[in-house]
PDB file of C-alpha atoms in Angstrom:
ATOM      1  CA  UNK M   1     -52.264  85.540 -14.078  1.00  0.00           C
ATOM      2  CA  UNK M   2     -55.844  86.425 -14.852  1.00  0.00           C
ATOM      3  CA  UNK M   3     -56.215  89.918 -16.247  1.00  0.00           C
ATOM      4  CA  UNK M   4     -59.812  90.230 -15.096  1.00  0.00           C
ATOM      5  CA  UNK M   5     -61.510  90.677 -11.726  1.00  0.00           C
ATOM      6  CA  UNK M   6     -65.028  89.406 -11.053  1.00  0.00           C
ATOM      7  CA  UNK M   7     -67.133  89.087  -7.903  1.00  0.00           C
ATOM      8  CA  UNK M   8     -67.044  85.488  -6.677  1.00  0.00           C
ATOM      9  CA  UNK M   9     -70.804  85.069  -6.487  1.00  0.00           C
ATOM     10  CA  UNK M  10     -74.127  86.745  -7.245  1.00  0.00           C
ATOM     11  CA  UNK M  11     -77.806  85.934  -6.859  1.00  0.00           C
ATOM     12  CA  UNK M  12     -80.583  86.955  -9.233  1.00  0.00           C
ATOM     13  CA  UNK M  13     -84.334  86.434  -9.101  1.00  0.00           C
ATOM     14  CA  UNK M  14     -85.841  84.411 -11.916  1.00  0.00           C
ATOM     15  CA  UNK M  15     -87.231  86.637 -14.656  1.00  0.00           C
ATOM     16  CA  UNK M  16     -85.105  89.593 -13.678  1.00  0.00           C
ATOM     17  CA  UNK M  17     -82.053  90.893 -15.494  1.00  0.00           C
ATOM     18  CA  UNK M  18     -78.711  89.548 -14.295  1.00  0.00           C
ATOM     19  CA  UNK M  19     -75.889  92.077 -14.546  1.00  0.00           C
ATOM     20  CA  UNK M  20     -72.437  90.548 -14.151  1.00  0.00           C
ATOM     21  CA  UNK M  21     -69.554  93.006 -13.832  1.00  0.00           C
ATOM     22  CA  UNK M  22     -65.951  92.514 -14.870  1.00  0.00           C
ATOM     23  CA  UNK M  23     -62.943  94.715 -14.285  1.00  0.00           C
ATOM     24  CA  UNK M  24     -60.117  94.586 -16.830  1.00  0.00           C
ATOM     25  CA  UNK M  25     -58.238  97.790 -16.060  1.00  0.00           C
ATOM     26  CA  UNK M  26     -55.007  96.668 -17.788  1.00  0.00           C
ATOM     27  CA  UNK M  27     -56.649  95.740 -21.079  1.00  0.00           C
ATOM     28  CA  UNK M  28     -54.718  96.656 -24.223  1.00  0.00           C
ATOM     29  CA  UNK M  29     -56.164  98.203 -27.340  1.00  0.00           C
ATOM     30  CA  UNK M  30     -55.994  94.954 -29.290  1.00  0.00           C
ATOM     31  CA  UNK M  31     -57.548  92.708 -26.654  1.00  0.00           C
ATOM     32  CA  UNK M  32     -61.071  91.373 -26.923  1.00  0.00           C
ATOM     33  CA  UNK M  33     -63.396  90.815 -23.986  1.00  0.00           C
ATOM     34  CA  UNK M  34     -64.981  87.361 -24.020  1.00  0.00           C
ATOM     35  CA  UNK M  35     -67.673  85.870 -21.822  1.00  0.00           C
ATOM     36  CA  UNK M  36     -68.216  82.169 -21.276  1.00  0.00           C
ATOM     37  CA  UNK M  37     -70.287  80.238 -18.788  1.00  0.00           C
ATOM     38  CA  UNK M  38     -69.815  76.778 -17.338  1.00  0.00           C
ATOM     39  CA  UNK M  39     -72.565  74.683 -15.902  1.00  0.00           C
ATOM     40  CA  UNK M  40     -71.337  72.143 -13.399  1.00  0.00           C
ATOM     41  CA  UNK M  41     -69.146  69.416 -14.909  1.00  0.00           C
ATOM     42  CA  UNK M  42     -69.685  70.582 -18.486  1.00  0.00           C
ATOM     43  CA  UNK M  43     -67.468  72.369 -20.975  1.00  0.00           C
ATOM     44  CA  UNK M  44     -67.604  76.179 -21.046  1.00  0.00           C
ATOM     45  CA  UNK M  45     -70.197  77.665 -23.373  1.00  0.00           C
ATOM     46  CA  UNK M  46     -69.433  80.730 -25.456  1.00  0.00           C
ATOM     47  CA  UNK M  47     -71.782  83.643 -24.765  1.00  0.00           C
ATOM     48  CA  UNK M  48     -70.525  86.792 -26.432  1.00  0.00           C
ATOM     49  CA  UNK M  49     -67.426  88.871 -27.139  1.00  0.00           C
ATOM     50  CA  UNK M  50     -66.538  92.415 -28.103  1.00  0.00           C
ATOM     51  CA  UNK M  51     -63.665  94.791 -28.711  1.00  0.00           C
ATOM     52  CA  UNK M  52     -64.934  98.345 -28.322  1.00  0.00           C
ATOM     53  CA  UNK M  53     -68.618  98.533 -29.090  1.00  0.00           C
ATOM     54  CA  UNK M  54     -71.517  97.118 -27.144  1.00  0.00           C
ATOM     55  CA  UNK M  55     -72.720  93.802 -28.489  1.00  0.00           C
ATOM     56  CA  UNK M  56     -75.990  91.889 -28.341  1.00  0.00           C
ATOM     57  CA  UNK M  57     -76.967  88.403 -29.403  1.00  0.00           C
ATOM     58  CA  UNK M  58     -79.756  85.979 -28.625  1.00  0.00           C
ATOM     59  CA  UNK M  59     -78.231  85.059 -25.281  1.00  0.00           C
ATOM     60  CA  UNK M  60     -76.977  88.301 -23.776  1.00  0.00           C
ATOM     61  CA  UNK M  61     -75.744  91.857 -24.122  1.00  0.00           C
ATOM     62  CA  UNK M  62     -72.200  93.051 -23.496  1.00  0.00           C
ATOM     63  CA  UNK M  63     -71.659  96.610 -22.376  1.00  0.00           C
ATOM     64  CA  UNK M  64     -68.041  97.846 -22.522  1.00  0.00           C
ATOM     65  CA  UNK M  65     -67.165 101.179 -20.930  1.00  0.00           C
ATOM     66  CA  UNK M  66     -65.706 103.872 -23.112  1.00  0.00           C
ATOM     67  CA  UNK M  67     -62.266 103.527 -21.513  1.00  0.00           C
ATOM     68  CA  UNK M  68     -62.563  99.712 -21.923  1.00  0.00           C
ATOM     69  CA  UNK M  69     -61.450  99.142 -18.339  1.00  0.00           C
ATOM     70  CA  UNK M  70     -64.627  97.313 -17.384  1.00  0.00           C
ATOM     71  CA  UNK M  71     -67.607  95.572 -18.880  1.00  0.00           C
ATOM     72  CA  UNK M  72     -70.971  94.136 -17.885  1.00  0.00           C
ATOM     73  CA  UNK M  73     -72.669  91.021 -19.169  1.00  0.00           C
ATOM     74  CA  UNK M  74     -76.453  91.322 -19.112  1.00  0.00           C
ATOM     75  CA  UNK M  75     -78.789  88.339 -19.182  1.00  0.00           C
ATOM     76  CA  UNK M  76     -82.092  90.141 -19.796  1.00  0.00           C
ATOM     77  CA  UNK M  77     -84.500  87.604 -18.277  1.00  0.00           C
ATOM     78  CA  UNK M  78     -82.634  85.114 -16.134  1.00  0.00           C
ATOM     79  CA  UNK M  79     -83.982  81.575 -15.814  1.00  0.00           C
ATOM     80  CA  UNK M  80     -83.018  78.751 -13.494  1.00  0.00           C
ATOM     81  CA  UNK M  81     -80.998  77.248 -16.356  1.00  0.00           C
ATOM     82  CA  UNK M  82     -78.736  80.302 -16.315  1.00  0.00           C
ATOM     83  CA  UNK M  83     -77.290  79.191 -12.973  1.00  0.00           C
ATOM     84  CA  UNK M  84     -73.597  78.689 -13.769  1.00  0.00           C
ATOM     85  CA  UNK M  85     -70.094  80.084 -13.334  1.00  0.00           C
ATOM     86  CA  UNK M  86     -69.527  83.014 -15.690  1.00  0.00           C
ATOM     87  CA  UNK M  87     -66.016  83.794 -16.903  1.00  0.00           C
ATOM     88  CA  UNK M  88     -64.857  87.126 -18.252  1.00  0.00           C
ATOM     89  CA  UNK M  89     -61.684  86.774 -20.331  1.00  0.00           C
ATOM     90  CA  UNK M  90     -59.468  89.182 -22.202  1.00  0.00           C
ATOM     91  CA  UNK M  91     -57.720  87.818 -25.234  1.00  0.00           C
ATOM     92  CA  UNK M  92     -55.042  89.325 -27.404  1.00  0.00           C
ATOM     93  CA  UNK M  93     -55.354  89.495 -31.158  1.00  0.00           C
ATOM     94  CA  UNK M  94     -51.694  88.539 -31.458  1.00  0.00           C
ATOM     95  CA  UNK M  95     -49.178  86.313 -29.743  1.00  0.00           C
ATOM     96  CA  UNK M  96     -50.248  83.028 -28.225  1.00  0.00           C
ATOM     97  CA  UNK M  97     -53.994  83.665 -28.629  1.00  0.00           C
ATOM     98  CA  UNK M  98     -54.695  81.881 -25.414  1.00  0.00           C
ATOM     99  CA  UNK M  99     -57.518  82.537 -23.027  1.00  0.00           C
ATOM    100  CA  UNK M 100     -56.562  83.322 -19.436  1.00  0.00           C
ATOM    101  CA  UNK M 101     -59.345  82.155 -17.171  1.00  0.00           C
ATOM    102  CA  UNK M 102     -59.885  83.555 -13.695  1.00  0.00           C
ATOM    103  CA  UNK M 103     -62.177  81.947 -11.131  1.00  0.00           C
ATOM    104  CA  UNK M 104     -65.320  83.607 -12.514  1.00  0.00           C
ATOM    105  CA  UNK M 105     -68.622  84.611 -10.909  1.00  0.00           C
ATOM    106  CA  UNK M 106     -70.939  81.920  -9.621  1.00  0.00           C
ATOM    107  CA  UNK M 107     -74.447  83.124 -10.552  1.00  0.00           C
ATOM    108  CA  UNK M 108     -77.361  81.547  -8.782  1.00  0.00           C
ATOM    109  CA  UNK M 109     -80.815  82.245 -10.211  1.00  0.00           C
ATOM    110  CA  UNK M 110     -83.461  81.964  -7.524  1.00  0.00           C
ATOM    111  CA  UNK M 111     -87.049  80.836  -8.085  1.00  0.00           C
TER     112      UNK M 111
ATOM    113  CA  UNK C   1     -74.510  68.050 -35.899  1.00  0.00           C
ATOM    114  CA  UNK C   2     -71.147  69.803 -35.817  1.00  0.00           C
ATOM    115  CA  UNK C   3     -69.249  69.832 -32.590  1.00  0.00           C
ATOM    116  CA  UNK C   4     -66.433  68.573 -30.424  1.00  0.00           C
ATOM    117  CA  UNK C   5     -66.456  65.142 -28.869  1.00  0.00           C
ATOM    118  CA  UNK C   6     -64.313  63.935 -26.020  1.00  0.00           C
ATOM    119  CA  UNK C   7     -64.204  60.382 -24.839  1.00  0.00           C
ATOM    120  CA  UNK C   8     -64.587  58.876 -22.411  1.00  0.00           C
ATOM    121  CA  UNK C   9     -66.478  61.156 -20.025  1.00  0.00           C
ATOM    122  CA  UNK C  10     -64.931  59.449 -16.988  1.00  0.00           C
ATOM    123  CA  UNK C  11     -61.552  57.718 -16.946  1.00  0.00           C
ATOM    124  CA  UNK C  12     -59.783  55.875 -14.161  1.00  0.00           C
ATOM    125  CA  UNK C  13     -56.132  54.864 -14.255  1.00  0.00           C
ATOM    126  CA  UNK C  14     -53.576  53.517 -11.855  1.00  0.00           C
ATOM    127  CA  UNK C  15     -50.681  55.695 -10.826  1.00  0.00           C
ATOM    128  CA  UNK C  16     -47.695  55.344 -13.144  1.00  0.00           C
ATOM    129  CA  UNK C  17     -49.711  54.525 -16.255  1.00  0.00           C
ATOM    130  CA  UNK C  18     -49.857  56.730 -19.306  1.00  0.00           C
ATOM    131  CA  UNK C  19     -53.346  57.547 -20.565  1.00  0.00           C
ATOM    132  CA  UNK C  20     -54.554  59.155 -23.788  1.00  0.00           C
ATOM    133  CA  UNK C  21     -57.616  61.402 -23.938  1.00  0.00           C
ATOM    134  CA  UNK C  22     -59.456  61.692 -27.216  1.00  0.00           C
ATOM    135  CA  UNK C  23     -60.652  64.927 -28.837  1.00  0.00           C
ATOM    136  CA  UNK C  24     -62.361  65.032 -32.218  1.00  0.00           C
ATOM    137  CA  UNK C  25     -64.024  67.955 -34.006  1.00  0.00           C
ATOM    138  CA  UNK C  26     -66.048  68.121 -37.217  1.00  0.00           C
ATOM    139  CA  UNK C  27     -66.235  71.897 -37.351  1.00  0.00           C
ATOM    140  CA  UNK C  28     -63.370  72.185 -39.857  1.00  0.00           C
ATOM    141  CA  UNK C  29     -61.509  74.332 -37.338  1.00  0.00           C
ATOM    142  CA  UNK C  30     -57.776  74.876 -37.769  1.00  0.00           C
ATOM    143  CA  UNK C  31     -56.888  75.536 -34.128  1.00  0.00           C
ATOM    144  CA  UNK C  32     -57.328  73.143 -31.215  1.00  0.00           C
ATOM    145  CA  UNK C  33     -56.544  73.444 -27.511  1.00  0.00           C
ATOM    146  CA  UNK C  34     -56.273  71.392 -24.340  1.00  0.00           C
ATOM    147  CA  UNK C  35     -57.085  72.827 -20.920  1.00  0.00           C
ATOM    148  CA  UNK C  36     -57.008  71.458 -17.428  1.00  0.00           C
ATOM    149  CA  UNK C  37     -59.448  72.458 -14.696  1.00  0.00           C
ATOM    150  CA  UNK C  38     -59.033  71.745 -10.988  1.00  0.00           C
ATOM    151  CA  UNK C  39     -61.917  72.057  -8.484  1.00  0.00           C
ATOM    152  CA  UNK C  40     -63.036  75.652  -7.978  1.00  0.00           C
ATOM    153  CA  UNK C  41     -60.498  76.961 -10.447  1.00  0.00           C
ATOM    154  CA  UNK C  42     -60.526  78.404 -13.930  1.00  0.00           C
ATOM    155  CA  UNK C  43     -59.062  76.615 -16.938  1.00  0.00           C
ATOM    156  CA  UNK C  44     -55.325  76.458 -17.590  1.00  0.00           C
ATOM    157  CA  UNK C  45     -53.834  75.905 -21.046  1.00  0.00           C
ATOM    158  CA  UNK C  46     -51.788  72.726 -21.547  1.00  0.00           C
ATOM    159  CA  UNK C  47     -51.089  72.657 -25.300  1.00  0.00           C
ATOM    160  CA  UNK C  48     -52.476  74.246 -28.416  1.00  0.00           C
ATOM    161  CA  UNK C  49     -52.191  73.659 -32.146  1.00  0.00           C
ATOM    162  CA  UNK C  50     -52.806  76.246 -34.819  1.00  0.00           C
ATOM    163  CA  UNK C  51     -52.432  73.872 -37.753  1.00  0.00           C
ATOM    164  CA  UNK C  52     -51.890  70.210 -38.565  1.00  0.00           C
ATOM    165  CA  UNK C  53     -48.446  68.851 -37.606  1.00  0.00           C
ATOM    166  CA  UNK C  54     -47.716  71.856 -35.410  1.00  0.00           C
ATOM    167  CA  UNK C  55     -48.348  72.490 -31.714  1.00  0.00           C
ATOM    168  CA  UNK C  56     -47.022  74.673 -28.901  1.00  0.00           C
ATOM    169  CA  UNK C  57     -46.764  74.331 -25.147  1.00  0.00           C
ATOM    170  CA  UNK C  58     -49.158  76.229 -22.977  1.00  0.00           C
ATOM    171  CA  UNK C  59     -48.695  77.238 -19.364  1.00  0.00           C
ATOM    172  CA  UNK C  60     -48.642  73.773 -17.799  1.00  0.00           C
ATOM    173  CA  UNK C  61     -47.271  71.389 -20.471  1.00  0.00           C
ATOM    174  CA  UNK C  62     -44.949  69.392 -18.206  1.00  0.00           C
ATOM    175  CA  UNK C  63     -46.011  65.758 -17.998  1.00  0.00           C
ATOM    176  CA  UNK C  64     -48.250  65.970 -21.055  1.00  0.00           C
ATOM    177  CA  UNK C  65     -47.776  65.275 -24.764  1.00  0.00           C
ATOM    178  CA  UNK C  66     -49.940  65.824 -27.852  1.00  0.00           C
ATOM    179  CA  UNK C  67     -50.022  65.089 -31.565  1.00  0.00           C
ATOM    180  CA  UNK C  68     -51.861  66.707 -34.450  1.00  0.00           C
ATOM    181  CA  UNK C  69     -51.680  64.352 -37.410  1.00  0.00           C
ATOM    182  CA  UNK C  70     -55.175  65.160 -38.648  1.00  0.00           C
ATOM    183  CA  UNK C  71     -57.098  68.412 -38.669  1.00  0.00           C
ATOM    184  CA  UNK C  72     -60.028  66.925 -36.786  1.00  0.00           C
ATOM    185  CA  UNK C  73     -58.094  65.140 -34.043  1.00  0.00           C
ATOM    186  CA  UNK C  74     -55.904  66.381 -31.172  1.00  0.00           C
ATOM    187  CA  UNK C  75     -55.252  63.603 -28.617  1.00  0.00           C
ATOM    188  CA  UNK C  76     -53.649  64.376 -25.260  1.00  0.00           C
ATOM    189  CA  UNK C  77     -51.438  61.887 -23.433  1.00  0.00           C
ATOM    190  CA  UNK C  78     -51.084  62.250 -19.690  1.00  0.00           C
ATOM    191  CA  UNK C  79     -47.787  60.632 -18.829  1.00  0.00           C
ATOM    192  CA  UNK C  80     -46.518  59.195 -15.581  1.00  0.00           C
ATOM    193  CA  UNK C  81     -44.350  62.308 -15.251  1.00  0.00           C
ATOM    194  CA  UNK C  82     -47.413  64.435 -14.486  1.00  0.00           C
ATOM    195  CA  UNK C  83     -47.383  64.776 -10.698  1.00  0.00           C
ATOM    196  CA  UNK C  84     -51.072  65.507 -10.119  1.00  0.00           C
ATOM    197  CA  UNK C  85     -52.992  64.155 -13.121  1.00  0.00           C
ATOM    198  CA  UNK C  86     -56.414  63.911 -11.481  1.00  0.00           C
ATOM    199  CA  UNK C  87     -58.435  66.748 -13.029  1.00  0.00           C
ATOM    200  CA  UNK C  88     -61.138  67.708 -15.518  1.00  0.00           C
ATOM    201  CA  UNK C  89     -59.687  67.968 -19.041  1.00  0.00           C
ATOM    202  CA  UNK C  90     -61.294  70.128 -21.694  1.00  0.00           C
ATOM    203  CA  UNK C  91     -60.609  70.268 -25.406  1.00  0.00           C
ATOM    204  CA  UNK C  92     -61.546  73.269 -27.532  1.00  0.00           C
ATOM    205  CA  UNK C  93     -61.275  74.397 -31.131  1.00  0.00           C
ATOM    206  CA  UNK C  94     -61.545  77.629 -33.069  1.00  0.00           C
ATOM    207  CA  UNK C  95     -61.741  78.502 -36.730  1.00  0.00           C
ATOM    208  CA  UNK C  96     -58.394  80.233 -36.447  1.00  0.00           C
ATOM    209  CA  UNK C  97     -56.078  81.339 -33.693  1.00  0.00           C
ATOM    210  CA  UNK C  98     -56.623  85.090 -33.891  1.00  0.00           C
ATOM    211  CA  UNK C  99     -57.958  87.086 -30.989  1.00  0.00           C
ATOM    212  CA  UNK C 100     -61.397  87.445 -32.542  1.00  0.00           C
ATOM    213  CA  UNK C 101     -61.949  83.716 -33.095  1.00  0.00           C
ATOM    214  CA  UNK C 102     -64.179  82.187 -30.444  1.00  0.00           C
ATOM    215  CA  UNK C 103     -63.207  78.864 -28.939  1.00  0.00           C
ATOM    216  CA  UNK C 104     -65.792  76.107 -28.680  1.00  0.00           C
ATOM    217  CA  UNK C 105     -65.408  73.510 -25.970  1.00  0.00           C
ATOM    218  CA  UNK C 106     -66.104  69.811 -25.737  1.00  0.00           C
ATOM    219  CA  UNK C 107     -67.927  68.178 -22.810  1.00  0.00           C
ATOM    220  CA  UNK C 108     -64.708  67.251 -21.015  1.00  0.00           C
ATOM    221  CA  UNK C 109     -63.092  64.104 -19.608  1.00  0.00           C
ATOM    222  CA  UNK C 110     -62.771  63.650 -15.864  1.00  0.00           C
ATOM    223  CA  UNK C 111     -59.575  61.719 -15.157  1.00  0.00           C
ATOM    224  CA  UNK C 112     -59.022  60.086 -11.804  1.00  0.00           C
ATOM    225  CA  UNK C 113     -55.693  58.475 -11.022  1.00  0.00           C
ATOM    226  CA  UNK C 114     -55.892  55.941  -8.228  1.00  0.00           C
TER     227      UNK C 114
END
């Protein structure tokens, strides 16, 4: 069972920031939050991950709440090429190391 | 360029035939994974391997088999025992199997069983 909850779909205007929320209220202290995206019929693309602190890279920012029960992926200036399904995943640092994918959020960037 | 290759991109087989999907990586990653994706769904783990000559079942291993004879290769065989083999199959690898090691995915193989 997926340990994350995401809205099924979102729209965002081109050039604006896209804020994608994720609820992971049962997250454990040793579990990372990962974000991937999948453009139709392609393999998922890694975006960013974090444990406790907020993270930023060239693609996005990840904001994790202090209690770690939710997070937000921010695409600062969305483009049409950012249209994809975005997956929020929690992953343990021990055990089977597997990702548990939910159904994700389908983001549509509008011109 | 380093990366993961899967071939072929599209594969068609008759019901009852075994088929092997190829996955090769030149990233020098120790861990490799196979996932299955059905329409509108997330990915589900079939098998994973943390090191050469070792692999473990994932959540939906029935009807599938794998081998890991070389670090760079992790082929998946879909056997006739798999009841619903038509799906999108994705291979991934990571530098290690710890929770902080990101997985990188190949482009996928879409298998259709007629």
